[in-house]
């Protein structure tokens, strides 16, 4: 494709292009334009990408680029970019390089002063956070490691972060992972996102301590969001002298219930402690 056929918005170089996480209608017009103008499109699974390109009549050449061949094809891709080609990098779904191949290519482009541009769009991470109802400060971890030692060490650290935590996990592995989530994130809530934006989209919300084995046959990949640490109110067990004086002055004017509500509203003292002191004063009289 001649260089002068490029649109004014597209420079020569590598484009990191976000594609839909499920519903193909979520693709942006800019993403369609960029993919159409690309001489080559780097993709994880050509079968998945062909479905997307066919829907939008995109005829660019596909190059398989996944975790098993990302180093092998690196020199070839860099040579194509240096030759003045516009190349797009996409993943099977969502934003490339987020728990997907691409970081090695990005760094190699930086070393070779090759232009890198971004076409933003859907991401399972931000999509899940947006519907979670949890703290919008979050830590994205990605897929759980296979080695138990690394897994336990990482989750031990993550369990201390007072923010939402996002994981990707294979649906087939979810049931086996429930015990370890309970171990490290007890007392917190979880959102399980299944097939987001697709016809069978489902969101499961549960207390982590109440998680049970899913009996239904889960497929694909799940996005999990674990809530921030639940704040517990620091309840004081003792009435100070100021509170006691207020109670003494009001004990004959207000009911015990009214006094309890008054004192507890302006302090962290338990209602039980206030009630107990009121009854003691009543009995003295």
Coordinates of N, CA, C and O in Angstrom, one line a residue, residues 206-268:
X206 N -20.8 -11.7 45.5 CA -20.8 -12.5 46.7 C -19.8 -12.1 47.7 O -18.8 -11.4 47.4
X207 N -20.1 -12.4 49.0 CA -19.0 -12.3 50.0 C -18.0 -13.4 49.8 O -18.4 -14.6 49.6
X208 N -16.8 -13.1 49.9 CA -15.8 -14.1 49.6 C -15.9 -15.3 50.6 O -15.7 -16.5 50.2
X209 N -16.2 -15.0 51.8 CA -16.4 -16.1 52.8 C -17.5 -17.1 52.4 O -17.6 -18.2 52.9
X210 N -18.5 -16.6 51.6 CA -19.6 -17.4 51.3 C -19.5 -18.0 49.9 O -20.5 -18.7 49.4
X211 N -18.3 -17.9 49.2 CA -18.2 -18.5 47.9 C -18.3 -20.0 47.9 O -17.8 -20.7 48.8
X212 N -19.1 -20.5 46.9 CA -19.2 -21.9 46.8 C -18.9 -22.4 45.4 O -18.7 -21.6 44.5
X213 N -18.6 -23.7 45.3 CA -18.3 -24.2 44.0 C -19.4 -23.9 42.9 O -20.6 -24.2 43.2
X214 N -19.0 -23.5 41.8 CA -20.0 -23.3 40.7 C -20.3 -24.6 40.1 O -19.4 -25.3 39.6
X215 N -21.6 -24.9 40.1 CA -22.0 -26.2 39.5 C -22.2 -26.1 38.0 O -22.0 -27.1 37.3
X216 N -22.5 -24.9 37.5 CA -22.7 -24.8 36.1 C -21.4 -24.8 35.4 O -20.3 -24.5 36.0
X217 N -21.4 -25.1 34.1 CA -20.1 -25.3 33.3 C -19.7 -23.9 32.9 O -20.2 -23.4 31.9
X218 N -18.7 -23.3 33.6 CA -18.2 -22.0 33.2 C -17.2 -22.2 32.0 O -16.4 -23.1 32.0
X219 N -17.2 -21.2 31.1 CA -16.3 -21.3 29.9 C -15.6 -20.0 29.8 O -15.9 -19.0 30.3
X220 N -14.5 -20.1 29.0 CA -13.7 -18.9 28.7 C -12.9 -18.4 29.9 O -12.4 -19.1 30.7
X221 N -12.7 -17.1 29.9 CA -12.0 -16.4 30.9 C -12.9 -15.5 31.8 O -13.8 -14.9 31.2
X222 N -12.6 -15.5 33.0 CA -13.4 -14.6 34.0 C -12.6 -13.5 34.4 O -11.3 -13.6 34.5
X223 N -13.2 -12.4 34.7 CA -12.6 -11.2 35.3 C -13.1 -11.1 36.7 O -14.3 -11.0 36.9
X224 N -12.2 -11.1 37.7 CA -12.6 -11.0 39.1 C -12.2 -9.7 39.7 O -11.1 -9.2 39.4
X225 N -13.1 -9.1 40.5 CA -12.8 -7.9 41.2 C -13.0 -8.1 42.7 O -14.1 -8.5 43.1
X226 N -12.0 -8.0 43.5 CA -12.1 -8.1 44.9 C -12.1 -6.7 45.6 O -11.4 -5.9 45.2
X227 N -13.0 -6.5 46.5 CA -13.3 -5.2 47.1 C -12.1 -4.8 48.0 O -11.2 -5.6 48.3
X228 N -12.1 -3.5 48.3 CA -11.2 -3.0 49.3 C -11.4 -3.6 50.6 O -12.4 -4.3 50.8
X229 N -10.5 -3.4 51.5 CA -10.7 -4.0 52.9 C -11.8 -3.3 53.6 O -12.0 -2.1 53.6
X230 N -12.7 -4.1 54.2 CA -13.9 -3.6 54.8 C -13.5 -2.9 56.1 O -12.8 -3.4 57.0
X231 N -13.9 -1.6 56.2 CA -13.5 -0.8 57.4 C -14.4 -1.2 58.6 O -15.6 -1.3 58.5
X232 N -13.7 -1.4 59.7 CA -14.5 -1.7 60.9 C -14.4 -0.5 61.9 O -13.3 0.0 62.0
X233 N -15.5 -0.2 62.4 CA -15.6 1.0 63.3 C -14.8 0.7 64.6 O -15.0 -0.4 65.2
X234 N -14.0 1.6 65.0 CA -13.2 1.4 66.2 C -14.1 1.8 67.4 O -14.3 3.0 67.7
X235 N -14.7 0.9 68.0 CA -15.6 1.1 69.1 C -14.9 1.2 70.5 O -14.2 0.3 70.9
X236 N -15.1 2.4 71.1 CA -14.5 2.5 72.5 C -15.4 1.8 73.5 O -16.6 1.8 73.4
X237 N -14.8 1.2 74.5 CA -15.6 0.4 75.4 C -15.8 1.2 76.7 O -16.5 0.7 77.6
X238 N -15.2 2.4 76.8 CA -15.4 3.1 78.1 C -15.9 4.5 77.8 O -15.6 5.2 76.9
X239 N -16.8 4.9 78.7 CA -17.4 6.3 78.7 C -16.3 7.2 79.4 O -15.8 6.9 80.4
X240 N -16.1 8.4 78.7 CA -15.2 9.4 79.4 C -16.1 10.2 80.4 O -17.3 10.2 80.4
X241 N -15.4 11.0 81.1 CA -16.1 11.8 82.2 C -17.0 12.8 81.6 O -18.1 13.1 82.2
X242 N -16.7 13.4 80.4 CA -17.6 14.4 79.8 C -18.9 13.7 79.4 O -20.0 14.3 79.6
X243 N -18.8 12.5 78.8 CA -20.1 11.8 78.5 C -20.9 11.5 79.7 O -22.1 11.5 79.7
X244 N -20.2 11.0 80.8 CA -20.9 10.7 82.0 C -21.6 11.9 82.6 O -22.8 11.8 83.1
X245 N -21.0 13.1 82.5 CA -21.7 14.3 83.0 C -22.9 14.6 82.2 O -23.9 15.1 82.8
X246 N -22.8 14.4 80.9 CA -24.0 14.7 80.0 C -25.1 13.8 80.4 O -26.3 14.2 80.5
X247 N -24.8 12.5 80.6 CA -25.8 11.5 81.0 C -26.5 11.9 82.3 O -27.7 11.8 82.5
X248 N -25.6 12.3 83.3 CA -26.1 12.6 84.6 C -27.1 13.8 84.6 O -28.1 13.8 85.3
X249 N -26.8 14.8 83.7 CA -27.6 16.0 83.6 C -28.9 15.7 82.8 O -29.9 16.4 83.0
X250 N -28.9 14.7 82.0 CA -30.1 14.4 81.1 C -30.9 13.2 81.6 O -32.0 12.9 81.0
X251 N -30.4 12.5 82.6 CA -31.0 11.2 82.9 C -32.5 11.3 83.4 O -33.3 10.4 83.2
X252 N -32.8 12.5 84.0 CA -34.2 12.7 84.5 C -35.0 13.5 83.4 O -36.2 13.7 83.7
X253 N -34.4 13.9 82.4 CA -35.1 14.7 81.4 C -35.4 13.9 80.1 O -36.4 14.2 79.4
X254 N -34.5 13.0 79.8 CA -34.7 12.2 78.5 C -34.8 10.7 78.9 O -34.4 10.2 79.9
X255 N -35.4 10.0 77.9 CA -35.5 8.5 78.1 C -34.1 7.9 77.9 O -33.2 8.5 77.3
X256 N -34.0 6.7 78.4 CA -32.7 6.0 78.2 C -32.4 5.8 76.7 O -31.2 6.0 76.2
X257 N -33.4 5.5 75.9 CA -33.2 5.4 74.5 C -32.7 6.7 73.8 O -31.8 6.7 73.0
X258 N -33.2 7.8 74.2 CA -32.9 9.1 73.7 C -31.4 9.4 74.1 O -30.6 10.0 73.3
X259 N -31.1 9.1 75.3 CA -29.7 9.4 75.8 C -28.7 8.5 75.0 O -27.6 9.0 74.6
X260 N -29.0 7.2 74.8 CA -28.2 6.3 74.1 C -27.9 6.8 72.7 O -26.8 6.9 72.2
X261 N -29.0 7.3 72.0 CA -28.9 7.8 70.6 C -28.0 9.1 70.6 O -27.3 9.3 69.7
X262 N -28.2 9.9 71.6 CA -27.5 11.2 71.6 C -26.0 11.0 71.8 O -25.2 11.6 71.1
X263 N -25.6 10.2 72.7 CA -24.2 9.9 73.0 C -23.5 9.2 71.9 O -22.4 9.5 71.4
X264 N -24.2 8.1 71.4 CA -23.6 7.3 70.3 C -23.4 8.0 69.0 O -22.6 7.7 68.2
X265 N -24.3 9.0 68.8 CA -24.3 9.8 67.6 C -23.0 10.6 67.5 O -22.5 10.9 66.4
X266 N -22.5 11.1 68.6 CA -21.4 11.9 68.6 C -20.1 11.3 69.1 O -19.1 12.0 69.5
X267 N -20.1 10.0 69.2 CA -18.9 9.3 69.7 C -18.8 7.9 69.2 O -19.8 7.4 68.5
X268 N -17.7 7.2 69.4 CA -17.6 5.8 69.0 C -17.9 4.8 70.1 O -17.5 3.6 70.0

